[in-house]
Amino acid sequence: MRPISLPDVPYDATAVRPEWCDLPRGVRKAIAARLGSPVVAARSAGGGFTRAFAALLTTGTGTRAFVKAARLDDPTAQWYAREQAITAALPGEVIAARPRWTLAEAGWFVLCMEPVDGRIPSLPWSGADLEATLTSWGRAASALAHPSPELLAVGLPALPDILRAEMSWWSLIEAGHEPMPVTARGSVAPERLGELADLERRLPSTAGGSGMCHGDLRVDNVLVDGSGRAWLCDWTWPCLGAPWFDTVTLLISAYASGLDTDAHIRTWNPPPDGVDGALAALAGYWLVRAADGPTSASPHSRQHQRFSGTQALAWLAERRGWTR
C-alpha cells in the first residue's frame, strides 16, 4: 500500500466567508421574511473556495435552510443563479439538494437550498464513504445519460471544448508559450513533457459524450449524511461528456488516500489512454494554477491545486511506470 498523502488544510476548513452579521441589514431582513421567522443561528459552510456567503440558517420557529448569497456585481451571483436552474431540473434519481427560492435585494442575489445534514468525507477516504459517493455518482450519471430539455436549455458546454480551451497546459509549455511551473519542478514532468502533452492532446477525442457530467466532482463537493448516503453538491459547472472523466477527478483524492483507484475506475470502462489523458490534463491545469500569484478566492485554493495536481501526476506516473 502506498503512503497516504493529505492536503495541508482539511477540505472542511478551506472556506473564508462573510458571516451572517456581515450581510447588509436589508438582505438579512429579506431572507428572514422568506424563511418566515427571524434567523437565530447561522453556521457557515467550512468547505469551498469562493468568498461568498454560504451558511446553514435556523429560524426561531425551527426552519432550517442552506443559503448562499453574493453581490450582483460578483460573478459568483451568476454561478448561484446557474446552480438554481440546474438543480431545479435534475431528475429525481440524482441525490442532490434542490432549490427552494431565490431573491434579489439591496444589490445581492440569494439562493435558498434544501438543507443536507451531512459532512464532507474526511481524508484519507474511508472505504464506506468512497463507495457511497461512487454509488451516488453512478446513479446520477445513469439518470443524466440523456439530459432533459430543461437541463439542455441552461446551456451545457461540451467537455472536449473545455479540455482544449482550458486544460492544454503541457502543450503550451512544450510549445514555449508557458514556462514549466515551479510546482512541477522536481517531478517527472520536465523529463516527460512530450508524453504529457501528447496524452493531453488526445484526451478530447476520448472524453466526448451526450450525457451530463457534474464538471467539478471533488471530495469537498460531497456530503455524507447520517445514514451513509452521499449527496452531490455544487452543480455549477455541468457539461456534456463522458462520466468517467468526473470519476477520475473524484478518485485523485482517493489515490492520495492509498486506495486502489485503478480498480475503481475500471468499472467505468474508460477508453484506452483516457484515464492517463485525464490525469495528464488535470495535473497540468492544477499545477499551473497553483503556481499563480495571490487569488481573490480562498487563500487555501493554491494548496488545494498543488495537492491535487501533485497527486494526479503521481497516479499517472504509477500507471505508466515513470520514475523520471
mmCIF file of C-alpha atoms in Angstrom:
data_model
loop_
_atom_site.group_PDB
_atom_site.id
_atom_site.type_symbol
_atom_site.label_atom_id
_atom_site.label_comp_id
_atom_site.label_asym_id
_atom_site.label_seq_id
_atom_site.Cartn_x
_atom_site.Cartn_y
_atom_site.Cartn_z
ATOM 1 C CA MET A 1 0.000 0.000 0.000
ATOM 2 C CA ARG A 2 1.405 3.380 -0.974
ATOM 3 C CA PRO A 3 1.940 6.126 1.640
ATOM 4 C CA ILE A 4 -1.053 8.320 2.396
ATOM 5 C CA SER A 5 -0.810 11.995 1.419
ATOM 6 C CA LEU A 6 -3.049 14.656 2.952
ATOM 7 C CA PRO A 7 -3.642 18.301 1.997
ATOM 8 C CA ASP A 8 -2.182 20.994 4.223
ATOM 9 C CA VAL A 9 -5.682 22.223 5.126
ATOM 10 C CA PRO A 10 -8.628 19.825 5.575
ATOM 11 C CA TYR A 11 -11.313 20.321 2.937
ATOM 12 C CA ASP A 12 -13.932 21.171 5.542
ATOM 13 C CA ALA A 13 -11.835 24.138 6.678
ATOM 14 C CA THR A 14 -10.836 25.807 3.393
ATOM 15 C CA ALA A 15 -13.562 28.453 3.202
ATOM 16 C CA VAL A 16 -13.102 32.133 4.029
ATOM 17 C CA ARG A 17 -16.592 33.628 4.008
ATOM 18 C CA PRO A 18 -18.607 36.553 5.360
ATOM 19 C CA GLU A 19 -20.688 35.762 8.429
ATOM 20 C CA TRP A 20 -24.448 36.302 8.731
ATOM 21 C CA CYS A 21 -23.857 39.585 10.531
ATOM 22 C CA ASP A 22 -21.724 40.792 7.608
ATOM 23 C CA LEU A 23 -24.625 40.744 5.157
ATOM 24 C CA PRO A 24 -26.422 44.079 4.633
ATOM 25 C CA ARG A 25 -29.339 44.550 7.007
ATOM 26 C CA GLY A 26 -31.813 44.709 4.122
ATOM 27 C CA VAL A 27 -30.595 41.376 2.780
ATOM 28 C CA ARG A 28 -30.885 39.729 6.201
ATOM 29 C CA LYS A 29 -34.413 41.073 6.623
ATOM 30 C CA ALA A 30 -35.446 39.825 3.184
ATOM 31 C CA ILE A 31 -34.050 36.347 3.876
ATOM 32 C CA ALA A 32 -35.771 36.157 7.263
ATOM 33 C CA ALA A 33 -39.043 37.253 5.685
ATOM 34 C CA ARG A 34 -38.830 34.476 3.075
ATOM 35 C CA LEU A 35 -37.975 31.961 5.794
ATOM 36 C CA GLY A 36 -40.963 33.140 7.820
ATOM 37 C CA SER A 37 -39.143 33.929 11.060
ATOM 38 C CA PRO A 38 -36.003 35.711 12.321
ATOM 39 C CA VAL A 39 -32.728 33.843 11.920
ATOM 40 C CA VAL A 40 -31.394 32.756 15.323
ATOM 41 C CA ALA A 41 -28.396 30.662 14.216
ATOM 42 C CA ALA A 42 -26.078 30.636 11.218
ATOM 43 C CA ARG A 43 -23.371 28.016 10.690
ATOM 44 C CA SER A 44 -21.012 28.996 7.893
ATOM 45 C CA ALA A 45 -20.001 26.310 5.406
ATOM 46 C CA GLY A 46 -16.414 25.340 6.151
ATOM 47 C CA GLY A 47 -15.647 23.870 2.751
ATOM 48 C CA GLY A 48 -15.248 25.619 -0.578
ATOM 49 C CA PHE A 49 -13.010 28.202 -2.206
ATOM 50 C CA THR A 50 -15.263 31.127 -3.078
ATOM 51 C CA ARG A 51 -15.500 34.057 -0.668
ATOM 52 C CA ALA A 52 -19.272 34.326 -0.982
ATOM 53 C CA PHE A 53 -21.752 33.783 1.843
ATOM 54 C CA ALA A 54 -22.903 30.194 2.382
ATOM 55 C CA ALA A 55 -24.424 29.029 5.638
ATOM 56 C CA LEU A 56 -26.965 26.755 7.256
ATOM 57 C CA LEU A 57 -29.574 29.061 8.754
ATOM 58 C CA THR A 58 -32.023 28.213 11.529
ATOM 59 C CA THR A 59 -35.009 30.412 12.378
ATOM 60 C CA GLY A 60 -36.807 30.955 15.667
ATOM 61 C CA THR A 61 -39.525 28.538 14.604
ATOM 62 C CA GLY A 62 -37.012 25.812 13.766
ATOM 63 C CA THR A 63 -36.981 26.184 9.979
ATOM 64 C CA ARG A 64 -33.597 25.248 8.510
ATOM 65 C CA ALA A 65 -32.245 26.205 5.085
ATOM 66 C CA PHE A 66 -28.901 26.358 3.324
ATOM 67 C CA VAL A 67 -28.493 29.869 1.940
ATOM 68 C CA LYS A 68 -25.914 31.249 -0.467
ATOM 69 C CA ALA A 69 -25.545 34.943 -1.264
ATOM 70 C CA ALA A 70 -23.290 37.146 -3.380
ATOM 71 C CA ARG A 71 -23.296 40.717 -4.623
ATOM 72 C CA LEU A 72 -24.944 41.064 -8.014
ATOM 73 C CA ASP A 73 -21.738 42.554 -9.443
ATOM 74 C CA ASP A 74 -19.771 39.466 -8.310
ATOM 75 C CA PRO A 75 -19.544 36.625 -10.880
ATOM 76 C CA THR A 76 -20.480 34.247 -8.058
ATOM 77 C CA ALA A 77 -24.034 35.595 -8.209
ATOM 78 C CA GLN A 78 -24.282 34.299 -11.784
ATOM 79 C CA TRP A 79 -22.897 30.947 -10.651
ATOM 80 C CA TYR A 80 -25.582 30.706 -7.960
ATOM 81 C CA ALA A 81 -28.306 31.570 -10.465
ATOM 82 C CA ARG A 82 -26.983 28.839 -12.749
ATOM 83 C CA GLU A 83 -26.889 26.378 -9.859
ATOM 84 C CA GLN A 84 -30.552 27.150 -9.119
ATOM 85 C CA ALA A 85 -31.592 26.470 -12.700
ATOM 86 C CA ILE A 86 -29.631 23.222 -12.901
ATOM 87 C CA THR A 87 -30.622 21.735 -9.542
ATOM 88 C CA ALA A 88 -34.273 22.577 -10.170
ATOM 89 C CA ALA A 89 -34.136 20.462 -13.341
ATOM 90 C CA LEU A 90 -32.166 17.468 -12.028
ATOM 91 C CA PRO A 91 -34.021 14.157 -12.302
ATOM 92 C CA GLY A 92 -35.246 12.626 -9.067
ATOM 93 C CA GLU A 93 -32.650 9.845 -9.173
ATOM 94 C CA VAL A 94 -29.853 12.366 -8.562
ATOM 95 C CA ILE A 95 -29.124 12.676 -4.840
ATOM 96 C CA ALA A 96 -28.668 16.427 -4.557
ATOM 97 C CA ALA A 97 -30.275 19.286 -2.668
ATOM 98 C CA ARG A 98 -32.963 21.140 -4.595
ATOM 99 C CA PRO A 99 -33.556 24.903 -4.601
ATOM 100 C CA ARG A 100 -36.399 26.452 -2.595
ATOM 101 C CA TRP A 101 -36.305 30.044 -3.813
ATOM 102 C CA THR A 102 -34.147 32.930 -4.939
ATOM 103 C CA LEU A 103 -34.350 36.655 -4.361
ATOM 104 C CA ALA A 104 -32.509 39.840 -5.275
ATOM 105 C CA GLU A 105 -32.281 42.518 -2.609
ATOM 106 C CA ALA A 106 -30.065 45.537 -1.999
ATOM 107 C CA GLY A 107 -27.680 44.571 -4.786
ATOM 108 C CA TRP A 108 -27.371 40.941 -3.661
ATOM 109 C CA PHE A 109 -28.524 37.625 -5.151
ATOM 110 C CA VAL A 110 -29.696 34.977 -2.698
ATOM 111 C CA LEU A 111 -30.199 31.260 -3.321
ATOM 112 C CA CYS A 112 -32.019 29.135 -0.748
ATOM 113 C CA MET A 113 -31.444 25.368 -0.963
ATOM 114 C CA GLU A 114 -32.788 22.390 0.935
ATOM 115 C CA PRO A 115 -30.518 21.713 3.927
ATOM 116 C CA VAL A 116 -28.486 18.497 3.961
ATOM 117 C CA ASP A 117 -27.489 17.223 7.376
ATOM 118 C CA GLY A 118 -24.147 15.814 6.352
ATOM 119 C CA ARG A 119 -20.359 16.116 6.426
ATOM 120 C CA ILE A 120 -17.605 16.365 3.856
ATOM 121 C CA PRO A 121 -15.823 12.975 3.753
ATOM 122 C CA SER A 122 -12.652 13.069 5.802
ATOM 123 C CA LEU A 123 -9.300 12.329 4.228
ATOM 124 C CA PRO A 124 -7.939 9.755 3.995
ATOM 125 C CA TRP A 125 -11.125 8.440 2.416
ATOM 126 C CA SER A 126 -12.824 5.579 4.233
ATOM 127 C CA GLY A 127 -13.894 2.725 2.024
ATOM 128 C CA ALA A 128 -17.524 3.224 3.056
ATOM 129 C CA ASP A 129 -17.576 6.943 2.163
ATOM 130 C CA LEU A 130 -15.931 6.347 -1.196
ATOM 131 C CA GLU A 131 -18.294 3.506 -2.090
ATOM 132 C CA ALA A 132 -21.295 5.651 -1.110
ATOM 133 C CA THR A 133 -20.034 8.533 -3.247
ATOM 134 C CA LEU A 134 -19.316 6.361 -6.270
ATOM 135 C CA THR A 135 -22.746 4.754 -5.907
ATOM 136 C CA SER A 136 -24.458 8.164 -5.864
ATOM 137 C CA TRP A 137 -22.408 9.368 -8.811
ATOM 138 C CA GLY A 138 -23.086 6.181 -10.780
ATOM 139 C CA ARG A 139 -26.807 6.606 -10.169
ATOM 140 C CA ALA A 140 -26.626 10.256 -11.211
ATOM 141 C CA ALA A 141 -24.589 9.506 -14.345
ATOM 142 C CA SER A 142 -27.168 6.936 -15.455
ATOM 143 C CA ALA A 143 -30.044 9.347 -14.838
ATOM 144 C CA LEU A 144 -28.226 12.099 -16.746
ATOM 145 C CA ALA A 145 -27.235 9.974 -19.738
ATOM 146 C CA HIS A 146 -29.974 11.752 -21.683
ATOM 147 C CA PRO A 147 -30.377 15.255 -20.208
ATOM 148 C CA SER A 148 -33.857 16.735 -20.237
ATOM 149 C CA PRO A 149 -34.741 19.720 -22.426
ATOM 150 C CA GLU A 150 -34.832 21.815 -19.226
ATOM 151 C CA LEU A 151 -31.223 20.951 -18.428
ATOM 152 C CA LEU A 152 -30.072 21.470 -22.004
ATOM 153 C CA ALA A 153 -31.779 24.866 -22.036
ATOM 154 C CA VAL A 154 -29.485 26.053 -19.222
ATOM 155 C CA GLY A 155 -26.576 25.715 -21.636
ATOM 156 C CA LEU A 156 -24.163 22.823 -21.212
ATOM 157 C CA PRO A 157 -20.764 23.203 -22.892
ATOM 158 C CA ALA A 158 -19.056 20.179 -24.405
ATOM 159 C CA LEU A 159 -16.330 18.659 -22.252
ATOM 160 C CA PRO A 160 -13.902 18.273 -25.220
ATOM 161 C CA ASP A 161 -14.201 22.014 -25.891
ATOM 162 C CA ILE A 162 -13.413 22.787 -22.244
ATOM 163 C CA LEU A 163 -10.413 20.484 -22.340
ATOM 164 C CA ARG A 164 -8.993 22.143 -25.451
ATOM 165 C CA ALA A 165 -9.611 25.694 -24.223
ATOM 166 C CA GLU A 166 -8.700 25.400 -20.529
ATOM 167 C CA MET A 167 -6.702 22.218 -19.940
ATOM 168 C CA SER A 168 -3.933 22.157 -22.529
ATOM 169 C CA TRP A 169 -1.111 23.474 -20.364
ATOM 170 C CA TRP A 170 1.508 20.828 -21.130
ATOM 171 C CA SER A 171 1.060 21.547 -24.835
ATOM 172 C CA LEU A 172 1.537 25.271 -24.213
ATOM 173 C CA ILE A 173 4.660 24.575 -22.146
ATOM 174 C CA GLU A 174 6.042 22.237 -24.823
ATOM 175 C CA ALA A 175 5.492 24.946 -27.458
ATOM 176 C CA GLY A 176 7.321 27.519 -25.327
ATOM 177 C CA HIS A 177 4.235 29.646 -24.688
ATOM 178 C CA GLU A 178 4.269 28.955 -20.935
ATOM 179 C CA PRO A 179 7.113 28.192 -18.512
ATOM 180 C CA MET A 180 7.319 24.931 -16.604
ATOM 181 C CA PRO A 181 5.534 25.822 -13.337
ATOM 182 C CA VAL A 182 7.649 25.809 -10.211
ATOM 183 C CA THR A 183 5.100 23.422 -8.704
ATOM 184 C CA ALA A 184 6.130 20.750 -11.249
ATOM 185 C CA ARG A 185 9.874 21.095 -10.862
ATOM 186 C CA GLY A 186 11.421 18.064 -9.215
ATOM 187 C CA SER A 187 8.601 15.882 -10.565
ATOM 188 C CA VAL A 188 8.521 13.650 -13.632
ATOM 189 C CA ALA A 189 7.011 16.491 -15.686
ATOM 190 C CA PRO A 190 10.173 18.123 -17.129
ATOM 191 C CA GLU A 191 11.528 14.796 -18.427
ATOM 192 C CA ARG A 192 8.127 13.533 -19.595
ATOM 193 C CA LEU A 193 6.812 16.785 -21.059
ATOM 194 C CA GLY A 194 6.370 15.433 -24.584
ATOM 195 C CA GLU A 195 4.398 12.423 -23.358
ATOM 196 C CA LEU A 196 2.250 14.594 -21.100
ATOM 197 C CA ALA A 197 1.453 16.940 -23.959
ATOM 198 C CA ASP A 198 0.612 14.035 -26.253
ATOM 199 C CA LEU A 199 -1.754 12.464 -23.713
ATOM 200 C CA GLU A 200 -3.365 15.836 -23.148
ATOM 201 C CA ARG A 201 -3.905 16.444 -26.869
ATOM 202 C CA ARG A 202 -5.511 13.035 -27.390
ATOM 203 C CA LEU A 203 -7.889 13.376 -24.433
ATOM 204 C CA PRO A 204 -10.678 15.447 -26.073
ATOM 205 C CA SER A 205 -11.338 12.757 -28.670
ATOM 206 C CA THR A 206 -11.962 10.212 -25.900
ATOM 207 C CA ALA A 207 -13.933 12.343 -23.427
ATOM 208 C CA GLY A 208 -16.901 13.357 -25.567
ATOM 209 C CA GLY A 209 -20.441 12.246 -24.915
ATOM 210 C CA SER A 210 -24.069 13.340 -24.799
ATOM 211 C CA GLY A 211 -24.605 12.696 -21.094
ATOM 212 C CA MET A 212 -24.412 15.435 -18.469
ATOM 213 C CA CYS A 213 -21.346 15.431 -16.235
ATOM 214 C CA HIS A 214 -21.093 17.166 -12.875
ATOM 215 C CA GLY A 215 -17.997 19.031 -14.032
ATOM 216 C CA ASP A 216 -16.440 19.575 -10.594
ATOM 217 C CA LEU A 217 -16.706 16.278 -8.724
ATOM 218 C CA ARG A 218 -14.313 16.596 -5.772
ATOM 219 C CA VAL A 219 -14.346 15.384 -2.195
ATOM 220 C CA ASP A 220 -15.467 18.811 -0.934
ATOM 221 C CA ASN A 221 -18.490 18.741 -3.240
ATOM 222 C CA VAL A 222 -19.821 15.666 -1.448
ATOM 223 C CA LEU A 223 -21.807 15.423 1.795
ATOM 224 C CA VAL A 224 -22.372 12.100 3.557
ATOM 225 C CA ASP A 225 -25.491 12.084 5.724
ATOM 226 C CA GLY A 226 -26.196 10.156 8.907
ATOM 227 C CA SER A 227 -27.476 7.141 7.006
ATOM 228 C CA GLY A 228 -24.247 6.929 4.986
ATOM 229 C CA ARG A 229 -25.815 8.221 1.768
ATOM 230 C CA ALA A 230 -23.670 10.576 -0.328
ATOM 231 C CA TRP A 231 -25.158 13.825 -1.662
ATOM 232 C CA LEU A 232 -23.593 15.519 -4.692
ATOM 233 C CA CYS A 233 -23.298 19.288 -4.241
ATOM 234 C CA ASP A 234 -22.386 22.453 -6.146
ATOM 235 C CA TRP A 235 -23.885 21.796 -9.572
ATOM 236 C CA THR A 236 -22.456 24.949 -11.125
ATOM 237 C CA TRP A 237 -20.246 23.634 -13.956
ATOM 238 C CA PRO A 238 -22.051 20.724 -15.653
ATOM 239 C CA CYS A 239 -21.071 19.881 -19.212
ATOM 240 C CA LEU A 240 -21.761 17.242 -21.831
ATOM 241 C CA GLY A 241 -19.213 14.478 -21.922
ATOM 242 C CA ALA A 242 -18.085 11.083 -20.664
ATOM 243 C CA PRO A 243 -18.938 10.428 -16.997
ATOM 244 C CA TRP A 244 -15.706 8.515 -16.333
ATOM 245 C CA PHE A 245 -13.852 11.844 -16.511
ATOM 246 C CA ASP A 246 -15.673 13.059 -13.395
ATOM 247 C CA THR A 247 -14.863 9.754 -11.731
ATOM 248 C CA VAL A 248 -11.147 10.287 -12.371
ATOM 249 C CA THR A 249 -11.396 13.765 -10.853
ATOM 250 C CA LEU A 250 -13.060 12.373 -7.737
ATOM 251 C CA LEU A 251 -10.618 9.479 -7.380
ATOM 252 C CA ILE A 252 -7.494 11.645 -7.275
ATOM 253 C CA SER A 253 -8.030 12.292 -3.553
ATOM 254 C CA ALA A 254 -8.733 8.572 -3.128
ATOM 255 C CA TYR A 255 -5.371 7.828 -4.752
ATOM 256 C CA ALA A 256 -3.762 10.151 -2.206
ATOM 257 C CA SER A 257 -5.589 8.132 0.464
ATOM 258 C CA GLY A 258 -3.744 4.984 -0.581
ATOM 259 C CA LEU A 259 -6.781 3.270 -2.125
ATOM 260 C CA ASP A 260 -6.872 1.097 -5.246
ATOM 261 C CA THR A 261 -8.151 3.744 -7.634
ATOM 262 C CA ASP A 262 -7.331 1.722 -10.743
ATOM 263 C CA ALA A 263 -9.770 -0.972 -9.628
ATOM 264 C CA HIS A 264 -12.479 1.654 -9.088
ATOM 265 C CA ILE A 265 -12.011 3.399 -12.432
ATOM 266 C CA ARG A 266 -12.001 0.136 -14.418
ATOM 267 C CA THR A 267 -15.670 -0.385 -13.547
ATOM 268 C CA TRP A 268 -16.470 2.760 -15.598
ATOM 269 C CA ASN A 269 -14.950 1.249 -18.767
ATOM 270 C CA PRO A 270 -12.898 4.264 -19.837
ATOM 271 C CA PRO A 271 -11.301 4.122 -23.307
ATOM 272 C CA PRO A 272 -7.638 3.200 -23.744
ATOM 273 C CA ASP A 273 -5.411 6.057 -22.542
ATOM 274 C CA GLY A 274 -8.489 8.018 -21.452
ATOM 275 C CA VAL A 275 -7.619 7.878 -17.758
ATOM 276 C CA ASP A 276 -3.988 8.739 -18.440
ATOM 277 C CA GLY A 277 -5.065 11.659 -20.615
ATOM 278 C CA ALA A 278 -7.398 12.918 -17.908
ATOM 279 C CA LEU A 279 -4.689 12.676 -15.254
ATOM 280 C CA ALA A 280 -2.222 14.482 -17.508
ATOM 281 C CA ALA A 281 -4.658 17.315 -18.263
ATOM 282 C CA LEU A 282 -5.792 17.684 -14.663
ATOM 283 C CA ALA A 283 -2.212 17.665 -13.365
ATOM 284 C CA GLY A 284 -1.183 20.349 -15.834
ATOM 285 C CA TYR A 285 -4.184 22.552 -15.065
ATOM 286 C CA TRP A 286 -3.818 22.328 -11.285
ATOM 287 C CA LEU A 287 -0.032 22.662 -11.143
ATOM 288 C CA VAL A 288 -0.039 25.737 -13.398
ATOM 289 C CA ARG A 289 -2.872 27.321 -11.390
ATOM 290 C CA ALA A 290 -1.073 26.514 -8.124
ATOM 291 C CA ALA A 291 1.958 28.473 -9.325
ATOM 292 C CA ASP A 292 -0.106 31.619 -9.904
ATOM 293 C CA GLY A 293 0.113 34.543 -7.518
ATOM 294 C CA PRO A 294 -2.432 35.697 -4.932
ATOM 295 C CA THR A 295 -6.048 34.860 -5.656
ATOM 296 C CA SER A 296 -9.368 36.530 -4.915
ATOM 297 C CA ALA A 297 -10.683 33.107 -3.870
ATOM 298 C CA SER A 298 -9.872 31.408 -0.587
ATOM 299 C CA PRO A 299 -6.139 31.645 0.227
ATOM 300 C CA HIS A 300 -6.237 27.869 0.618
ATOM 301 C CA SER A 301 -7.103 27.324 -3.050
ATOM 302 C CA ARG A 302 -3.463 27.290 -4.149
ATOM 303 C CA GLN A 303 -2.549 24.493 -1.731
ATOM 304 C CA HIS A 304 -5.585 22.527 -2.931
ATOM 305 C CA GLN A 305 -4.441 22.943 -6.524
ATOM 306 C CA ARG A 306 -0.884 21.896 -5.730
ATOM 307 C CA PHE A 307 -2.037 18.877 -3.721
ATOM 308 C CA SER A 308 -4.456 17.762 -6.435
ATOM 309 C CA GLY A 309 -2.008 18.327 -9.279
ATOM 310 C CA THR A 310 0.798 16.505 -7.488
ATOM 311 C CA GLN A 311 -1.435 13.514 -6.768
ATOM 312 C CA ALA A 312 -2.813 13.398 -10.323
ATOM 313 C CA LEU A 313 0.737 13.371 -11.684
ATOM 314 C CA ALA A 314 1.811 10.711 -9.170
ATOM 315 C CA TRP A 315 -1.104 8.452 -10.118
ATOM 316 C CA LEU A 316 -0.292 8.912 -13.806
ATOM 317 C CA ALA A 317 3.405 8.164 -13.218
ATOM 318 C CA GLU A 318 2.495 4.981 -11.323
ATOM 319 C CA ARG A 319 0.156 3.825 -14.091
ATOM 320 C CA ARG A 320 2.790 4.375 -16.770
ATOM 321 C CA GLY A 321 5.806 3.195 -14.788
ATOM 322 C CA TRP A 322 7.541 6.572 -14.875
ATOM 323 C CA THR A 323 10.271 7.221 -12.365
ATOM 324 C CA ARG A 324 11.763 10.201 -14.216
#
